Short mmCIF file of C-alpha atoms in Angstrom, two decimals:
data_model
loop_
_atom_site.label_atom_id
_atom_site.label_comp_id
_atom_site.label_asym_id
_atom_site.label_seq_id
_atom_site.Cartn_x
_atom_site.Cartn_y
_atom_site.Cartn_z
CA ALA A 1 0.00 0.01 0.01
CA GLN A 2 2.86 2.49 0.79
CA ALA A 3 4.48 1.84 -2.39
CA ARG A 4 1.44 2.58 -4.35
CA LEU A 5 0.75 5.79 -2.38
CA LEU A 6 4.45 6.80 -2.78
CA GLY A 7 3.97 6.49 -6.49
CA LEU A 8 1.05 8.58 -6.63
CA ALA A 9 2.68 11.25 -4.39
CA ARG A 10 5.60 11.27 -6.83
CA ALA A 11 3.42 11.69 -9.65
CA ILE A 12 1.54 14.51 -7.88
CA ALA A 13 4.86 16.26 -7.12
CA CYS A 14 5.22 17.10 -10.66
CA ASP A 15 1.95 19.24 -10.31
CA PRO A 16 0.02 17.55 -13.43
CA ALA A 17 -3.26 19.06 -14.60
CA LEU A 18 -4.51 15.44 -15.25
CA LEU A 19 -3.51 12.40 -13.43
CA LEU A 20 -4.50 8.93 -14.71
CA VAL A 21 -4.90 6.33 -11.88
CA ASP A 22 -5.15 2.91 -13.43
CA GLN A 23 -6.42 0.45 -11.02
CA THR A 24 -3.85 1.86 -8.40
CA PHE A 25 -6.68 1.87 -5.76
CA ASP A 26 -7.86 -1.61 -6.42
CA ASP A 27 -5.41 -3.32 -3.99
CA LEU A 28 -5.80 -0.69 -1.39
CA ALA A 29 -8.01 -0.73 1.60
CA ALA A 30 -10.49 2.01 1.85
CA HIS A 31 -8.75 3.34 5.02
CA ASP A 32 -5.68 3.87 2.67
CA VAL A 33 -7.56 5.49 -0.10
CA TRP A 34 -9.73 8.11 1.91
CA PRO A 35 -6.65 9.96 3.71
CA PHE A 36 -4.92 10.26 0.31
CA LEU A 37 -7.95 11.60 -1.46
CA GLY A 38 -8.76 14.00 1.56
CA TRP A 39 -5.07 15.28 1.24
CA LEU A 40 -5.33 15.83 -2.47
CA ALA A 41 -8.68 17.62 -2.28
CA GLU A 42 -7.14 20.16 0.12
CA GLN A 43 -4.38 21.09 -2.14
CA PRO A 44 -4.48 24.63 -3.70
CA SER A 45 -4.63 23.24 -7.38
CA PRO A 46 -5.52 19.53 -7.21
CA PRO A 47 -5.14 17.61 -10.52
CA THR A 48 -8.19 16.19 -12.27
CA LEU A 49 -8.10 12.51 -11.56
CA LEU A 50 -9.18 9.98 -14.14
CA VAL A 51 -9.60 6.70 -12.18
CA ALA A 52 -9.84 3.30 -13.80
CA THR A 53 -11.14 0.66 -11.20
CA SER A 54 -12.88 -2.59 -11.09
CA ARG A 55 -14.18 -1.95 -7.69
CA PRO A 56 -17.48 -0.48 -7.23
CA ASP A 57 -16.61 1.03 -3.66
CA VAL A 58 -13.63 2.80 -5.16
CA ALA A 59 -15.76 4.32 -8.00
CA ALA A 60 -18.37 5.30 -5.39
CA LEU A 61 -15.68 7.66 -3.86
CA PHE A 62 -15.92 9.87 -6.86
CA GLY A 63 -18.48 12.30 -8.15
CA ARG A 64 -18.83 11.19 -11.65
CA CYS A 65 -18.50 7.74 -12.94
CA VAL A 66 -18.55 6.46 -16.56
CA ARG A 67 -19.03 2.52 -16.91
CA LEU A 68 -17.24 0.67 -19.87
CA SER A 69 -17.90 -2.76 -21.07
CA GLN A 70 -15.69 -4.19 -23.81
CA GLY A 71 -14.24 -0.73 -24.53
CA ARG A 72 -17.75 1.04 -24.93
CA ILE A 73 -19.50 3.41 -22.61
CA VAL A 74 -22.38 1.46 -21.00
CA ALA A 75 -23.80 4.20 -18.76
CA PRO A 76 -22.49 7.56 -17.41
CA GLU A 77 -23.48 7.94 -13.78
CA VAL A 78 -23.39 10.78 -11.51
CA GLN A 79 -22.99 9.90 -7.77
CA SER A 80 -24.84 12.14 -5.13
#
């Protein structure tokens, strides 16, 4: 878990406008993901996150989700 979070921190240190997180959160426990996302949201200029995940609980952490199946958009969803 620490190695994955360290990799994300290194990527964020470059101050990207867009950060692609491809299944990085899938192997992490929720108690590891929440603090990182909270810290990221508090930054003065956080990057836009594009998160690819197969875990519904991870997808639920974000405000907007687009479901893909076989490379096609199945349904855009807005979380409340």
